[in-house]
Amino acid sequence: MKPFTTLTGIAAPLPRANVDTDQIIPARFLKAITRAGFGRHLFANFRYREDGSENPDFVLNQEPYRRAEILIAFENFGCGSSREHAPWALLDFGIRCVIAPSFADIFHNNCFKNGILPVKLPREVCERLMEDARMGGNARLTVDLERQVVVRPNGEEIPFEVDPLRRHLLLNGLDDIGQTLQHAAAIDAFEAKQRAAQPWLYA
Amino acid sequence: MPERKPRTLFDKIWDAHVVETLPDGTALLYIDLHLTHEVTTPQAFDGLRAAGRRVRRPDATLAVVDHNIATDESRRTGITDPESRLQVETLERNVREFGVPYIPLLDERQGIVHVIGPELGRSLPGMTIVCGDSHTSTHGAMGALAFGIGTSEVEHVLATQTLLQKPARNMRVLVEGNLAFGCTAKDIILAIIGRIGTAGGTGHVIEYAGDAIRALDMAGRMTVCNMSIEAGARAGMIAPDETTFEYIRRTPLGPKGEAFERALAWWRTLPSDPGARFDREVRLAAHEIAPQVTWGTNPEAVLPITGTVPDPEEEPDEAKRAQMRRMLEYMGLTPGQRLTDLKVDVVFIGSCTNSRIEDIRAAAAIVKGRKVAEGVRAMVVPGSGLVKKQAEAEGLDRILREAGFEWREAGCSMCLGMNPDKLRPGQRSASTSNRNFEGRQGPGGRTHLVSPAMAAAAAIAGHFVDVRDYQPREALA
């Protein structure tokens, strides 16, 4: 996993609440068996018209947002299905940070596993960042995970909270299976105890 | 010994599965059952292969295909869509290579992962259950802690049989009193989501309790727990009781004999202790719940069938008003329209929410001796091969076919628009599934979520109707 330290880039405004994972990537595109290539299907139902051509009204089809690395949205971002294809599609498009007032739990988890930073900020702050984002290429945002601040184009720094363990894993690009396997002896011991007490759980 | 703090059902299952607690409070949580399907696992097995890892507990893992398969006869001659075929073949290669038990497409036990887990007796009270699928919350109906995970976590569980988790907060939803005539588990959960909203349960595990929940059969409890995620809660659960235990006794793979008695002793200790603390509590009066229909593009946008399409201009909050306008435009609705005036093009009875034998019986009871309205395409997709077999043994397929319903093979079907069963743009459906998101049942499709009885009645009338006016005579006796 690519570490996330500091990101400075164009932010795309998506002023909607309840952006669900079926919007982020519709189920008909979930048939691939690798993690690559989902970016072209990101927000497919909004980005493309029925004949397959680009919908010029959708933000990610407009300059400079085709190069957006940050997405600003409203409440309950990523609700619905557990599909990790949603963060894969964001990442493959080039988005490494989503800022919103709240996130759905599973999507929030999935972001951290893929080097994407979800930043929770109050609605009124998101509205101000949305205004910044509307200024396009003249208004780059900086997201600094080390210092836990979002820096607005006017230099104002907005602090954000992030779980310390997740921050550590993200800053260092660590895969957590390796970490967990360091506890293999504890897992063995748990299984031995459970197998004795609840043998019906073991074949 | 000091008296133990009263604990909730969730607390008890959580405590029994903590392998270790990390310094920051994150728990390494042991997983008792890992259900897997073709869509969210290929990248996880690839990860294992790349790292030279094995599946730690194949005996605690079960694989099945359900999402992208056809539900008509074409499945018997091979999968025609090349991408779907590759995904299914990839799962088959992975289960062979890693030794994971697998139920193939043409096995009679094949079905939707959240139908077969309980039905086979693999999902049991007190377990931790995960699957790369958000509707894993369904299994909470057994009195288990069950939740959906992403593919990276699927890989983590395959490799370590654990997950890194922070404890959730406890929420209790009490549904008190008795459900009124014609109202079902689906109406309960839609009413709950309408009350608390699509993010109302975020960060929480919901325990459903109260007389109306206790009175539900296991299928109804699964319907309720299934849609917990639609209220933002990763898991929903119901305390195991005699209804649960009787259900498990009849399953093929549930514990038997002495093992059952031993398990039963532990299961009886699971219900929340009197005085256990819930971070949040919500109460609903069951008798006030009418048959529900969603009108918008998330499950919170729901009303009683007696209602009319709301007017965004009456909504004071600007952001909500904009969202409502967008929903009405997408759904092709006008403020003030009566819900009973909405014509349907397609009726879909199926999905992990409502495809069990009880659901099919409810639909058949409405349909018996009647005909599907002209121009309506109506289909029933049983949740598993075993449900299908049971329904056929009861003659329900005949009642449904004679009325003009398509009678299909088991699978996720039209719930999610990734297999051949899809809505066309602009088509309006009455669907017993769980999500009415934009494009969920196919791009441009307009989904209204309802109970199986409401869906069946809409198929007959050609538009939404109040099922209480449509109940069969014998139900009134």
XYZ file of C-alpha atoms in Angstrom:
680
model
C 0.000 0.000 0.000
C 1.238 3.462 -0.918
C 1.855 5.554 2.221
C -0.242 8.674 2.718
C 1.667 11.598 4.184
C 0.779 14.934 2.608
C -1.363 15.517 -0.441
C -1.717 18.816 -2.307
C -4.136 18.766 -5.180
C -7.297 19.795 -6.904
C -10.486 19.116 -4.973
C -13.699 18.253 -6.794
C -16.997 19.477 -5.293
C -19.752 16.852 -5.095
C -22.426 18.639 -3.048
C -24.577 15.591 -2.289
C -25.432 13.642 0.834
C -25.831 9.845 0.942
C -23.489 9.153 -1.971
C -23.853 5.373 -1.984
C -21.408 2.783 -3.274
C -23.812 1.883 -6.110
C -23.308 5.473 -7.317
C -19.533 5.295 -6.817
C -19.378 2.100 -8.852
C -22.510 0.343 -10.143
C -22.672 -3.415 -9.584
C -22.443 -4.263 -13.276
C -18.778 -3.225 -13.148
C -17.874 -5.504 -10.241
C -17.051 -8.503 -12.391
C -13.303 -7.925 -12.698
C -11.021 -10.225 -10.731
C -8.151 -7.759 -10.134
C -8.021 -4.436 -8.297
C -6.987 -2.448 -11.372
C -8.983 -0.510 -13.934
C -12.099 0.487 -11.944
C -11.367 4.213 -12.377
C -13.067 4.442 -15.739
C -16.294 3.202 -14.129
C -16.154 5.628 -11.189
C -19.591 7.313 -10.892
C -20.440 5.652 -14.234
C -24.171 6.453 -14.100
C -23.394 10.176 -13.649
C -20.300 10.391 -15.825
C -21.619 8.760 -18.962
C -24.853 9.135 -20.903
C -26.890 6.197 -22.132
C -24.989 6.131 -25.446
C -21.699 5.904 -23.538
C -20.585 9.485 -24.233
C -19.393 11.737 -21.410
C -21.950 13.815 -19.579
C -20.380 17.312 -19.625
C -22.514 18.372 -16.629
C -20.807 15.985 -14.231
C -17.979 17.524 -12.253
C -15.353 14.867 -12.973
C -15.817 15.441 -16.726
C -14.889 19.113 -16.341
C -11.450 20.756 -16.234
C -9.562 20.809 -13.957
C -11.536 18.196 -11.990
C -10.507 15.397 -14.332
C -7.268 15.619 -12.369
C -8.916 15.845 -8.939
C -7.130 14.094 -6.092
C -9.537 15.168 -3.354
C -13.319 14.878 -3.266
C -15.575 17.059 -1.088
C -19.065 15.736 -0.367
C -21.808 15.828 2.274
C -23.184 13.437 4.925
C -23.065 9.632 4.971
C -20.613 9.258 2.110
C -20.099 5.639 0.974
C -23.318 4.186 2.377
C -24.710 0.898 1.084
C -22.771 -2.064 -0.197
C -19.451 -3.214 1.326
C -17.808 -3.331 -2.111
C -14.149 -2.360 -1.835
C -14.400 -1.666 -5.553
C -15.626 1.794 -4.458
C -12.288 2.887 -2.943
C -10.472 1.013 -5.723
C -12.373 3.066 -8.303
C -11.629 6.337 -6.479
C -7.956 5.435 -6.191
C -7.663 4.318 -9.798
C -9.198 7.625 -10.899
C -6.622 9.452 -8.793
C -8.595 10.415 -5.678
C -6.706 9.762 -2.438
C -8.740 11.801 0.010
C -12.477 12.267 0.585
C -13.685 15.035 2.897
C -17.256 14.855 4.228
C -19.232 15.481 7.446
C -19.743 11.713 7.952
C -18.978 8.372 6.345
C -20.635 4.972 6.341
C -18.683 2.525 8.511
C -17.662 -0.136 5.996
C -16.571 2.356 3.327
C -14.620 4.279 5.964
C -12.758 1.074 6.901
C -12.137 0.139 3.291
C -10.504 3.510 2.545
C -7.783 2.988 5.133
C -6.962 -0.423 3.662
C -6.195 1.222 0.332
C -4.217 4.303 1.210
C -7.206 6.653 0.936
C -7.737 9.121 3.757
C -11.365 9.869 4.699
C -11.489 13.182 6.584
C -14.509 13.989 8.747
C -15.221 17.699 9.161
C -18.385 19.510 10.250
C -20.969 20.384 7.601
C -20.208 24.128 7.678
C -16.493 23.474 7.171
C -17.280 21.147 4.259
C -19.415 23.911 2.766
C -16.459 26.315 2.891
C -14.168 23.687 1.350
C -16.832 23.111 -1.290
C -16.530 26.828 -2.175
C -12.743 26.468 -2.388
C -13.157 23.435 -4.620
C -15.439 25.392 -6.959
C -12.483 27.704 -7.676
C -10.878 24.797 -9.519
C -7.172 24.794 -10.352
C -6.608 28.136 -8.609
C -7.499 26.684 -5.268
C -5.526 23.621 -4.329
C -6.099 22.051 -0.939
C -3.411 20.422 1.139
C -4.212 17.469 3.378
C -1.408 16.854 5.850
C -1.865 13.587 7.744
C 1.337 14.014 9.738
C 0.068 17.291 11.264
C -3.632 16.333 10.921
C -4.667 19.523 9.167
C -6.394 20.514 5.955
C -4.847 23.704 4.560
C -7.213 25.949 2.590
C -5.984 27.996 -0.387
C -6.055 31.093 1.845
C -3.651 29.409 4.253
C -6.232 28.699 6.955
C -5.483 25.410 8.690
C -8.359 23.166 9.729
C -7.457 20.404 12.187
C -9.080 16.948 11.891
C -9.256 13.821 14.027
C -8.086 10.413 12.910
C -7.728 7.105 14.714
C -4.049 6.887 15.844
C -3.537 3.254 14.776
C -5.021 3.881 11.354
C -2.949 7.034 10.984
C 0.195 5.051 11.774
C -0.649 2.336 9.225
C -1.490 4.922 6.568
C 1.592 7.097 7.127
C 3.786 4.025 6.770
C 1.786 2.215 4.085
C 1.547 -0.899 6.297
C -0.574 -3.926 5.448
C -2.283 -5.142 8.600
C -2.214 -8.888 7.898
C 1.528 -8.854 8.590
C 0.842 -6.993 11.854
C -1.856 -9.437 12.923
C 0.281 -12.471 12.197
C 2.641 -11.245 14.907
C -0.168 -12.310 17.266
C -0.267 -15.851 15.868
C 0.484 -17.431 19.249
C -2.475 -15.618 20.829
C -4.745 -16.776 18.003
C -3.544 -20.374 18.488
C -4.273 -20.135 22.205
C -7.737 -18.669 21.605
C -8.587 -21.491 19.220
C -7.400 -24.175 21.643
C -9.609 -22.721 24.390
C -12.623 -22.231 22.127
C -12.320 -25.699 20.630
C -12.514 -27.205 24.133
C -15.499 -25.069 25.206
C -17.441 -24.980 21.907
C -16.420 -28.021 19.883
C -19.426 -27.618 17.563
C -17.634 -24.659 15.958
C -14.871 -26.933 14.682
C -15.151 -29.525 11.927
C -16.483 -12.245 43.444
C -17.565 -8.748 42.409
C -20.907 -8.568 40.710
C -20.521 -8.400 36.935
C -21.753 -5.355 35.080
C -24.923 -6.189 33.116
C -24.015 -6.792 29.491
C -25.869 -6.638 26.191
C -26.116 -9.481 23.696
C -23.493 -7.650 21.619
C -21.155 -7.180 24.615
C -21.311 -10.886 25.455
C -20.492 -12.075 21.953
C -17.791 -9.442 21.601
C -16.147 -10.346 24.938
C -16.159 -14.039 24.019
C -14.216 -13.362 20.815
C -11.496 -10.915 21.817
C -8.150 -12.613 21.184
C -6.143 -9.610 22.270
C -6.697 -5.923 22.912
C -4.143 -3.563 21.410
C -2.924 -0.559 23.440
C -5.286 1.845 21.640
C -8.376 -0.247 22.396
C -8.598 -1.968 19.004
C -9.476 -5.620 19.481
C -8.220 -8.567 17.537
C -11.589 -10.270 17.165
C -11.902 -13.979 16.374
C -14.261 -14.891 13.520
C -16.253 -18.141 13.814
C -17.754 -18.257 10.336
C -16.609 -16.654 7.104
C -19.071 -16.780 4.223
C -17.720 -15.948 0.786
C -19.056 -15.376 -2.726
C -17.656 -14.749 -6.189
C -17.716 -10.941 -6.301
C -15.699 -9.819 -3.292
C -13.105 -12.602 -3.016
C -10.928 -12.896 -6.169
C -8.595 -10.078 -5.118
C -8.394 -11.512 -1.574
C -7.312 -14.968 -2.750
C -4.801 -13.274 -5.083
C -3.363 -11.479 -2.083
C -2.950 -14.759 -0.182
C -1.251 -16.332 -3.171
C 1.125 -13.399 -3.625
C 2.158 -13.555 0.041
C 2.383 -17.357 0.141
C -0.357 -17.545 2.811
C -2.957 -20.261 3.341
C -6.572 -20.171 4.546
C -6.285 -20.622 8.288
C -9.675 -22.298 8.910
C -11.195 -23.796 5.746
C -13.678 -25.580 8.063
C -14.938 -22.177 9.242
C -15.268 -20.884 5.680
C -18.001 -21.535 3.125
C -18.195 -20.388 -0.495
C -21.173 -20.092 -2.812
C -22.010 -18.264 -6.068
C -25.021 -15.983 -5.992
C -24.470 -12.425 -7.280
C -23.752 -12.566 -10.971
C -25.369 -15.802 -12.085
C -28.456 -16.106 -14.260
C -31.642 -17.250 -12.528
C -33.262 -18.847 -15.571
C -32.718 -22.230 -17.206
C -29.652 -20.899 -19.050
C -27.524 -21.602 -15.976
C -27.748 -25.331 -16.716
C -25.875 -24.952 -19.999
C -23.083 -22.723 -18.695
C -22.721 -19.009 -17.912
C -22.955 -16.973 -21.111
C -21.549 -13.635 -19.920
C -17.740 -14.042 -20.236
C -16.892 -11.775 -17.274
C -19.406 -13.479 -14.976
C -18.127 -16.863 -16.083
C -14.540 -15.842 -15.348
C -15.509 -14.635 -11.867
C -17.301 -17.895 -11.053
C -14.472 -19.981 -12.506
C -11.993 -17.949 -10.487
C -13.893 -18.741 -7.283
C -13.960 -22.423 -8.227
C -10.205 -22.418 -8.843
C -9.583 -20.601 -5.546
C -11.716 -22.913 -3.404
C -9.923 -25.933 -4.889
C -6.482 -24.441 -4.380
C -7.180 -23.300 -0.801
C -9.400 -26.205 0.259
C -12.494 -24.114 1.037
C -15.892 -25.917 1.159
C -17.976 -24.815 -1.813
C -21.591 -25.141 -2.948
C -21.556 -25.174 -6.761
C -24.111 -23.460 -8.976
C -26.034 -26.608 -9.838
C -26.134 -28.020 -6.283
C -29.659 -27.933 -4.798
C -28.279 -26.187 -1.694
C -26.974 -23.279 -3.808
C -28.535 -19.937 -3.040
C -28.026 -16.440 -1.715
C -25.262 -16.542 0.862
C -27.493 -14.915 3.511
C -30.260 -17.412 2.932
C -28.164 -20.564 2.965
C -26.040 -19.761 6.050
C -28.983 -19.981 8.486
C -30.890 -22.547 6.403
C -28.035 -25.063 6.469
C -27.401 -24.513 10.169
C -23.982 -22.911 9.666
C -25.024 -19.542 11.167
C -25.600 -20.063 14.886
C -26.249 -17.982 18.012
C -23.232 -16.486 19.733
C -21.071 -16.655 16.632
C -19.089 -13.923 14.964
C -19.936 -14.111 11.264
C -18.499 -12.049 8.421
C -18.817 -11.945 4.657
C -17.678 -9.537 1.975
C -21.216 -8.277 1.700
C -23.023 -5.595 3.661
C -26.166 -7.692 4.127
C -24.272 -10.081 6.372
C -26.232 -8.295 9.096
C -28.998 -10.796 8.196
C -27.367 -13.534 10.293
C -27.810 -11.391 13.408
C -31.347 -12.816 13.451
C -29.795 -16.025 14.796
C -28.447 -14.130 17.813
C -25.016 -13.786 16.217
C -22.745 -10.795 15.689
C -22.647 -10.625 11.898
C -21.385 -7.845 9.694
C -20.119 -7.036 6.215
C -16.482 -6.421 5.401
C -14.434 -5.232 2.426
C -12.159 -7.404 0.328
C -8.977 -6.449 2.230
C -10.700 -7.652 5.389
C -11.821 -10.822 3.592
C -8.144 -11.501 2.933
C -7.334 -10.693 6.560
C -9.919 -13.190 7.822
C -8.858 -15.882 5.355
C -5.250 -15.528 6.527
C -5.731 -14.977 10.263
C -9.363 -15.887 11.154
C -9.490 -12.528 12.939
C -10.278 -8.884 12.288
C -8.998 -5.677 13.836
C -12.088 -3.965 15.221
C -13.072 -1.199 17.573
C -16.136 -2.060 19.670
C -19.391 -0.598 18.343
C -21.877 1.326 20.460
C -25.064 -0.416 21.592
C -28.430 0.704 20.299
C -31.757 -0.917 21.078
C -34.838 -0.617 18.929
C -37.935 -1.707 20.807
C -40.966 -2.549 18.732
C -43.734 -2.887 21.274
C -47.195 -4.402 20.991
C -48.591 -6.381 18.094
C -48.376 -5.791 14.380
C -51.674 -4.933 12.761
C -53.329 -7.158 10.186
C -51.503 -7.170 6.823
C -48.262 -5.766 8.230
C -44.998 -7.670 8.232
C -41.349 -7.706 9.267
C -40.514 -5.703 6.134
C -42.877 -2.953 7.206
C -41.266 -2.914 10.668
C -37.758 -2.410 9.332
C -38.807 0.156 6.721
C -40.641 2.080 9.431
C -37.542 1.939 11.651
C -35.324 3.278 8.851
C -37.898 5.964 8.113
C -37.679 6.974 11.765
C -33.923 6.907 12.417
C -32.633 7.598 8.886
C -30.019 5.958 6.676
C -27.195 6.997 8.987
C -29.179 6.599 12.226
C -27.311 3.459 13.227
C -23.805 4.459 12.089
C -21.193 3.298 14.602
C -23.776 1.143 16.403
C -24.922 -2.423 16.550
C -28.712 -2.523 16.758
C -30.474 -5.030 18.985
C -34.117 -5.381 17.975
C -36.390 -6.250 20.861
C -39.978 -5.987 22.036
C -43.123 -8.084 21.623
C -43.462 -7.531 17.887
C -39.891 -8.751 17.287
C -40.325 -11.762 19.591
C -43.463 -12.700 17.681
C -41.635 -12.848 14.325
C -40.606 -16.172 12.819
C -36.956 -16.604 11.815
C -37.577 -15.430 8.244
C -39.114 -12.208 9.558
C -36.240 -11.681 11.975
C -33.802 -12.124 9.087
C -35.700 -9.507 7.062
C -35.385 -7.032 9.937
C -31.685 -7.677 10.624
C -30.900 -7.735 6.894
C -31.728 -4.058 6.472
C -29.784 -2.851 9.540
C -27.097 -1.664 7.144
C -29.728 0.475 5.417
C -29.963 2.349 8.712
C -26.162 2.664 8.782
C -25.591 -0.072 11.393
C -23.094 -2.702 10.336
C -24.855 -5.288 12.448
C -28.354 -5.924 13.734
C -29.216 -8.704 16.118
C -32.077 -10.406 17.933
C -31.650 -12.408 21.129
C -31.940 -16.139 20.523
C -35.020 -17.794 22.018
C -37.164 -20.912 21.582
C -38.076 -19.815 18.029
C -34.358 -19.712 17.190
C -33.576 -23.040 18.851
C -36.470 -24.822 17.132
C -35.293 -23.469 13.792
C -31.741 -24.731 14.370
C -32.990 -28.201 15.383
C -34.415 -28.595 11.868
C -31.243 -27.567 10.004
C -29.051 -30.191 8.310
C -25.676 -28.936 9.609
C -26.588 -27.470 13.007
C -25.157 -29.235 16.063
C -26.906 -32.483 16.942
C -27.445 -34.559 20.092
C -25.089 -33.783 22.925
C -23.371 -31.006 20.975
C -26.764 -29.315 20.558
C -27.523 -29.512 24.285
C -24.106 -28.100 25.124
C -24.495 -25.315 22.614
C -28.006 -24.604 23.897
C -26.697 -24.068 27.414
C -24.378 -21.311 26.121
C -26.991 -19.819 23.805
C -29.406 -19.408 26.720
C -26.867 -17.154 28.467
C -26.671 -14.744 25.514
C -29.723 -12.422 25.804
C -28.973 -8.956 27.171
C -28.939 -8.830 30.976
C -31.656 -6.827 32.740
C -30.233 -3.362 33.293
C -27.710 -3.622 30.470
C -26.885 -0.176 29.167
C -27.683 0.913 25.635
C -26.086 4.063 24.266
C -29.264 4.809 22.378
C -32.819 3.519 22.504
C -35.656 3.976 20.014
C -39.255 2.845 20.574
C -41.927 2.131 17.994
C -45.505 1.061 18.580
C -46.111 -1.934 16.310
C -49.820 -1.245 15.877
C -49.035 2.159 14.355
C -46.992 0.583 11.541
C -48.907 0.428 8.249
C -47.728 -1.319 5.064
C -44.749 0.718 3.831
C -43.594 1.829 0.369
C -40.437 3.792 -0.425
C -40.885 6.730 -2.772
C -37.296 8.046 -3.069
C -33.801 6.791 -3.762
C -32.759 5.725 -0.305
C -34.689 3.541 2.129
C -35.300 6.427 4.520
C -37.612 7.979 1.920
C -40.524 5.772 2.946
C -44.221 6.293 3.684
C -47.293 4.288 4.620
C -49.183 3.103 1.529
C -51.977 5.513 2.480
C -49.588 8.443 1.920
C -48.919 10.841 -0.944
C -45.645 11.841 -2.608
C -44.181 14.610 -0.426
C -43.610 18.159 -1.627
C -39.963 19.312 -1.452
C -41.128 22.914 -1.137
C -42.491 22.086 2.318
C -39.043 20.923 3.496
C -37.366 23.732 5.479
C -33.771 22.457 5.149
C -32.242 23.588 1.854
C -29.917 20.596 1.373
C -32.760 18.152 2.076
C -35.051 20.068 -0.252
C -32.498 19.774 -3.072
C -32.099 16.061 -2.421
C -35.885 15.548 -2.445
C -36.220 17.396 -5.751
C -33.530 15.210 -7.238
C -35.239 12.058 -5.914
C -38.627 13.025 -7.351
C -37.060 13.825 -10.715
C -35.210 10.507 -10.820
C -38.291 8.583 -9.697
C -40.581 10.414 -12.104
C -42.971 11.503 -9.349
C -45.039 14.620 -8.684
C -45.739 15.995 -5.191
C -49.213 15.058 -3.980
C -49.549 11.915 -6.111
C -51.186 9.097 -4.183
C -48.850 6.122 -3.773
C -51.726 3.827 -4.718
C -51.905 5.580 -8.107
C -48.362 4.574 -9.090
C -48.359 1.956 -11.843
C -45.693 -0.723 -11.795
C -43.887 -2.296 -14.762
C -41.983 -4.982 -12.900
C -42.568 -6.888 -9.670
C -39.577 -8.609 -8.103
C -40.054 -10.953 -5.167
C -36.683 -12.212 -3.985
C -33.277 -11.088 -2.549
C -31.571 -11.815 0.773
C -34.263 -9.652 2.401
C -37.371 -11.550 1.283
C -36.834 -14.826 -0.586
C -37.462 -17.415 2.096
C -40.289 -19.940 2.085
C -42.398 -17.756 4.392
C -42.047 -14.841 1.954
C -43.100 -16.989 -0.984
C -46.072 -18.320 0.977
C -47.135 -14.738 1.737
C -46.958 -13.820 -1.946
C -48.803 -16.969 -3.064
C -51.586 -16.340 -0.547
C -52.318 -12.984 -2.185
C -51.960 -14.258 -5.737
C -53.993 -17.452 -5.455
C -56.740 -17.545 -8.070
C -55.829 -14.119 -9.452
C -53.901 -12.930 -12.522
C -50.959 -10.585 -12.931
C -52.163 -7.324 -14.518
C -51.576 -6.896 -18.222
C -48.220 -5.359 -19.105
C -46.642 -6.208 -15.744
C -43.621 -8.480 -15.616
C -43.665 -10.348 -12.311
C -41.048 -12.737 -11.002
C -40.380 -14.794 -7.909
C -36.776 -15.765 -7.275
C -36.384 -18.202 -4.370
C -33.424 -17.545 -2.071
C -32.011 -21.037 -2.381
C -32.477 -24.323 -4.168
C -33.904 -25.739 -0.938
C -36.457 -22.931 -0.671
C -37.422 -23.593 -4.287
C -37.828 -27.307 -3.624
C -39.969 -26.650 -0.555
C -42.156 -24.171 -2.410
C -42.673 -26.676 -5.222
C -43.553 -29.386 -2.714
C -46.254 -27.042 -1.359
C -47.511 -26.235 -4.876
C -46.707 -22.545 -4.514
C -44.862 -22.445 -7.824
C -48.045 -23.610 -9.563
C -50.155 -20.880 -7.952
C -47.606 -18.251 -8.949
C -47.065 -19.542 -12.475
C -50.815 -19.816 -13.116
C -51.163 -16.196 -12.087
C -48.491 -15.210 -14.599
C -45.378 -14.989 -12.414
C -42.003 -16.213 -13.651
C -40.657 -18.903 -11.316
C -36.868 -18.713 -11.219
C -33.732 -20.417 -9.961
C -32.015 -19.150 -6.790
C -29.731 -16.113 -6.809
C -29.456 -12.393 -6.080
C -31.256 -11.676 -9.345
C -32.827 -8.251 -9.768
C -31.722 -6.902 -6.410
C -28.512 -5.412 -7.725
C -28.289 -5.196 -11.494
C -25.154 -7.246 -12.039
C -26.689 -10.331 -13.648
C -29.134 -10.638 -16.560
C -32.143 -9.649 -14.381
C -32.344 -5.860 -14.629
C -34.802 -3.010 -14.978
C -34.710 -0.978 -18.184
C -34.363 2.813 -17.895
C -37.602 4.372 -16.665
C -39.197 1.110 -15.558
C -40.898 1.241 -12.172
C -40.622 -1.764 -9.881
C -42.245 -3.036 -6.732
C -39.337 -4.894 -5.189
C -38.918 -6.898 -1.999
C -35.182 -6.165 -1.996
C -33.306 -3.765 0.272
C -31.971 -0.849 -1.783
C -33.819 1.701 -3.882
C -30.639 3.560 -4.832
C -30.413 5.242 -8.236
C -29.546 2.612 -10.813
C -29.471 -0.207 -8.261
C -31.750 -2.524 -10.275
C -30.363 -1.276 -13.584
C -29.454 2.199 -14.911
C -32.481 4.492 -14.816
C -34.620 1.916 -12.999
C -37.112 3.199 -10.406
C -37.343 0.989 -7.337
C -40.034 1.008 -4.646
C -39.274 -1.262 -1.697
C -42.189 -3.220 -0.230
C -43.054 -6.468 1.566
C -43.703 -9.680 -0.407
C -47.469 -9.370 0.142
C -47.466 -5.749 -1.053
C -45.383 -6.697 -4.103
C -47.720 -9.560 -4.962
C -50.784 -7.327 -4.629
C -49.154 -4.660 -6.847
C -48.542 -7.335 -9.505
C -52.232 -8.227 -9.531
C -53.536 -4.659 -9.487
C -50.899 -3.217 -11.831
C -50.282 -0.419 -9.350
C -49.500 -0.147 -5.652
C -52.425 -1.068 -3.427
C -53.033 -1.309 0.283
C -52.551 -5.023 0.882
C -55.015 -4.852 3.764
C -57.741 -4.588 1.118
C -56.281 -7.557 -0.721
C -55.749 -10.196 1.920
C -57.232 -13.590 1.123
C -60.506 -14.451 2.857
C -59.073 -17.250 4.966
C -56.609 -14.819 6.559
C -59.570 -12.815 7.817
C -61.258 -15.783 9.439
